[in-house]
Tab-separated table of C-alpha atoms in Angstrom:
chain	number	residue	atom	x	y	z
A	1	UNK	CA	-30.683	-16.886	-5.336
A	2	UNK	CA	-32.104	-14.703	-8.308
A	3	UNK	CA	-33.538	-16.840	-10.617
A	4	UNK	CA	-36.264	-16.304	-12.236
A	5	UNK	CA	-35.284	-12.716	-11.271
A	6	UNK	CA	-36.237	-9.331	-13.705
A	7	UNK	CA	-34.659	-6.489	-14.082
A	8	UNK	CA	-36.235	-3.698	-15.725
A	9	UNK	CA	-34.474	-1.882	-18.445
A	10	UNK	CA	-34.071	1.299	-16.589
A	11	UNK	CA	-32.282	-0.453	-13.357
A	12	UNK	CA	-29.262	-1.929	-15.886
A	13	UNK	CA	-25.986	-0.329	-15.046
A	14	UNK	CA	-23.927	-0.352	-18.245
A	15	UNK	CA	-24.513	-3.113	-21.188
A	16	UNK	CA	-26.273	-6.967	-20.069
A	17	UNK	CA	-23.235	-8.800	-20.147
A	18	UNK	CA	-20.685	-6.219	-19.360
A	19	UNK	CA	-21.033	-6.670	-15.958
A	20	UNK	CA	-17.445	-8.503	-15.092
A	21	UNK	CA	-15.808	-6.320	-17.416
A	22	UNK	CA	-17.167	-3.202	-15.209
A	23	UNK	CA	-16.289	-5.207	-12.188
A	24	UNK	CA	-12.717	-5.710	-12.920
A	25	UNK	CA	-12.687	-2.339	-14.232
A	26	UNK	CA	-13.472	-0.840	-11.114
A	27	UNK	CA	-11.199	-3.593	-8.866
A	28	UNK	CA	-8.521	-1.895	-11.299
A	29	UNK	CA	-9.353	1.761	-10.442
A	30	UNK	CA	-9.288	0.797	-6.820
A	31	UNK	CA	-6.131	-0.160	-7.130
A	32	UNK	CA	-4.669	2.913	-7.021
A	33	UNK	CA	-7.106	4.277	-3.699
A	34	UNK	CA	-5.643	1.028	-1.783
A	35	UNK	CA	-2.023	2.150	-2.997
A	36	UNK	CA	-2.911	5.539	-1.658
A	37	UNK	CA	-4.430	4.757	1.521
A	38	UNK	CA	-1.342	2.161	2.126
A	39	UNK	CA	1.165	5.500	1.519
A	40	UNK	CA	-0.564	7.200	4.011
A	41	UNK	CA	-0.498	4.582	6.654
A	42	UNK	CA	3.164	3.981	5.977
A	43	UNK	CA	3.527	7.867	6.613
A	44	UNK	CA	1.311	7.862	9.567
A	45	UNK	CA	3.726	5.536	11.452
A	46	UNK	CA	6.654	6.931	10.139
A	47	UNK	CA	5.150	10.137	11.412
A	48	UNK	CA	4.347	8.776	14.770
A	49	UNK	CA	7.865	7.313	15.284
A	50	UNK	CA	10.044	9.874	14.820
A	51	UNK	CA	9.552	11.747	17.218
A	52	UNK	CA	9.909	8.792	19.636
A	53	UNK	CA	13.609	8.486	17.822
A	54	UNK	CA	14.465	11.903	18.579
A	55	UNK	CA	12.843	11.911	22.240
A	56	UNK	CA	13.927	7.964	23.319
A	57	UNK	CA	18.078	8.715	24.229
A	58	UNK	CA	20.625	5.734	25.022
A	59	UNK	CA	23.981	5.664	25.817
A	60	UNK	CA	23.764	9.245	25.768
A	61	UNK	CA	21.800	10.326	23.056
A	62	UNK	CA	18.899	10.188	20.789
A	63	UNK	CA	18.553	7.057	18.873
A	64	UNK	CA	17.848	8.534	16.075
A	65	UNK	CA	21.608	9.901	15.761
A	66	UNK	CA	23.153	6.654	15.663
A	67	UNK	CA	24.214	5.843	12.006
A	68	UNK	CA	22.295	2.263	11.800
A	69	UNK	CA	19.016	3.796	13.198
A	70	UNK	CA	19.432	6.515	10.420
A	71	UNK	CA	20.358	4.159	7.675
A	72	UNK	CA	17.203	2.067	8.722
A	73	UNK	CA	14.647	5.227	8.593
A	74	UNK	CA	16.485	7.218	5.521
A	75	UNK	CA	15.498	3.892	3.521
A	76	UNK	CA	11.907	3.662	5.275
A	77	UNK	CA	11.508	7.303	3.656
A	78	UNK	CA	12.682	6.449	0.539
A	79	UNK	CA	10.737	3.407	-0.027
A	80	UNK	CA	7.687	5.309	0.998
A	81	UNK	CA	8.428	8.147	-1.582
A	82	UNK	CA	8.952	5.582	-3.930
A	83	UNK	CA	5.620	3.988	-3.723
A	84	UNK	CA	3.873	7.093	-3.825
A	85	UNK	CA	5.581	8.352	-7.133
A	86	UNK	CA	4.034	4.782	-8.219
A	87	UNK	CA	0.671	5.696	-7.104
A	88	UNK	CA	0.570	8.900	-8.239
A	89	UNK	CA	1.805	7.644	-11.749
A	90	UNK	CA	-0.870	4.929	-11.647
A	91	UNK	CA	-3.539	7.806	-11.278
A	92	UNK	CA	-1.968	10.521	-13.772
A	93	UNK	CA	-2.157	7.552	-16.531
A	94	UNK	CA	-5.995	7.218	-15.366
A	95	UNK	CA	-7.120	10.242	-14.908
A	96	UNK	CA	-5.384	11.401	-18.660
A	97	UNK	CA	-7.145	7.952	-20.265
A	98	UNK	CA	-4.082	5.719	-21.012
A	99	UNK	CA	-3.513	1.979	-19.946
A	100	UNK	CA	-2.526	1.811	-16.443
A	101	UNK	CA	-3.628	-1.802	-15.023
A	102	UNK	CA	-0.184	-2.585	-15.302
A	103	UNK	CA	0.773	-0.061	-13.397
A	104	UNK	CA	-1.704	0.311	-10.896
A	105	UNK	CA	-1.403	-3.620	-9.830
A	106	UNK	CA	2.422	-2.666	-9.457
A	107	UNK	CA	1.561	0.226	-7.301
A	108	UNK	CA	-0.551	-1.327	-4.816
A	109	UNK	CA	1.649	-4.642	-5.018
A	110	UNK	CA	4.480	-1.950	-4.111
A	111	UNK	CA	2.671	0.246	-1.662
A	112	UNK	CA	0.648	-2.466	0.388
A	113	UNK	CA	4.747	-4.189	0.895
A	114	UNK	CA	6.057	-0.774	2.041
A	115	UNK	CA	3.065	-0.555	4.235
A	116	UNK	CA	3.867	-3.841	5.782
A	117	UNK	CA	7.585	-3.037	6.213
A	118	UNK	CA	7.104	0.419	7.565
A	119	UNK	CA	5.034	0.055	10.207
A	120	UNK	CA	6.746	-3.289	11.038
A	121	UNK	CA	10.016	-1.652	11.694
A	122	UNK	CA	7.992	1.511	13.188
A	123	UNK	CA	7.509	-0.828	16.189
A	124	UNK	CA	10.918	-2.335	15.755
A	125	UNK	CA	12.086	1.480	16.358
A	126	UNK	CA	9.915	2.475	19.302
A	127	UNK	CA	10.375	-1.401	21.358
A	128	UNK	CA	8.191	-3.353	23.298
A	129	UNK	CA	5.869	-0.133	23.629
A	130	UNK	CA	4.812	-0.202	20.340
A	131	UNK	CA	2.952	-3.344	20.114
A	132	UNK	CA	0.630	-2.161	22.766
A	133	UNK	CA	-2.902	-0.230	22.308
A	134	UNK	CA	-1.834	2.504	24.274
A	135	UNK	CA	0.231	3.700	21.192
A	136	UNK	CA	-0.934	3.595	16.893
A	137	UNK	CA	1.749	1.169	16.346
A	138	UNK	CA	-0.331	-2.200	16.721
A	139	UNK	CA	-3.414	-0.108	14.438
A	140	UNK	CA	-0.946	0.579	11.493
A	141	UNK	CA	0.720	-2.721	11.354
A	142	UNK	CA	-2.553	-4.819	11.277
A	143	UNK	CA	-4.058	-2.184	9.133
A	144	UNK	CA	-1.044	-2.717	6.859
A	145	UNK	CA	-2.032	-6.106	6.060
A	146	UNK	CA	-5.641	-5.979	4.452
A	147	UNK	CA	-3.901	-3.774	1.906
A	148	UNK	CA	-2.564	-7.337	0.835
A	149	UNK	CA	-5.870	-9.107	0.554
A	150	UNK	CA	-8.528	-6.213	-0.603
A	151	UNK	CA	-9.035	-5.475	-4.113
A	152	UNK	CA	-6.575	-8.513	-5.298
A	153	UNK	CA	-4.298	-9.975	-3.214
A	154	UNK	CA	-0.411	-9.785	-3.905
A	155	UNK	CA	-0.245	-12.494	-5.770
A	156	UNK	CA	-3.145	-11.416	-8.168
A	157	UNK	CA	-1.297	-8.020	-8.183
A	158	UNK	CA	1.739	-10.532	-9.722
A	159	UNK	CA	-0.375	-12.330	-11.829
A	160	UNK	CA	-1.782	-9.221	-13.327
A	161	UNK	CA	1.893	-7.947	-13.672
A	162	UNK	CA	3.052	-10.692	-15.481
A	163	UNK	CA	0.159	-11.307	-17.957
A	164	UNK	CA	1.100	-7.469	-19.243
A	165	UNK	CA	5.034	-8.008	-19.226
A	166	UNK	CA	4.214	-11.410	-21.461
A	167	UNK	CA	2.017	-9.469	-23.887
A	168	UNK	CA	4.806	-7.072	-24.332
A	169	UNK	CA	7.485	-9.700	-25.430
A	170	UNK	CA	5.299	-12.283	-26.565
């Protein structure tokens, strides 16, 4: 509890009373680092399982050269490239000074789900081997999920989302 509590003038961090703005500020900025850190798990295990595809033959040959195994990782790769042209748009609009909660809530929203869905199917791809410790399957996939909960969940992701899409046509 800090009542009662003084702080001296020089130990203030912005304006007295700013301090949620500044908060939410900075939950906004991060934003974009949780987008980017999701990217780079979902590449990680995309990363880790391709080589399994190419190595892993049945029936004759490498699963990776049947059509349905390609369809399945051609759209991993382009969901993951599409999530990081979010994030990285999200962070140009930042770093130049323009609005971008918008657009950072949509890239995380987008890049914590491709995440999720990458490394999900990553141990889809590899089989039973893949949800055990001996292999970074198991580490991506749970990592994958707190990229749903920290710095706004998905559904304040939505919320903030929305609230700028009804300002626009309101």
């Amino acid at each position: 509890r800090l009542e009662g509590c003084r702080v001296t003038a020089d130990a203030v961090l912005g304006q007295v009373g700013d301090g949620y703005k500044m908060a939410i500020g900075l939950l906004n900025e991060g934003r974009i680092g949780i987008g980017a850190q999701m990217i780079g798990l979902a590449i990680g295990a995309f990363d880790a399982a391709m080589p399994y595809l190419h190595q892993r033959k049945q029936f004759g040959q490498a699963i990776a050269d049947f059509q349905g195994m390609q369809f399945q990782y051609a759209r991993a790769a382009a969901e993951i490239e599409g999530a990081r042209v979010m994030v990285y748009n999200a962070a140009r609009l930042k770093e130049s000074g323009q609005p971008f909660v918008q657009e950072a809530a949509m890239a995380k929203l987008l890049a914590t789900e491709v995440a999720q869905k990458v490394s999900s199917q990553c141990i889809d791809w590899v089989g039973g081997v893949g949800f055990t410790k001996g292999l970074p399957f198991e580490k991506f996939y749970r990592d994958s999920k707190i990229g749903t909960i920290y710095e706004g969940t998905s559904n304040i992701q939505l919320a903030t989302i929305a609230k700028g899409i009804q300002s626009k046509y309101k």
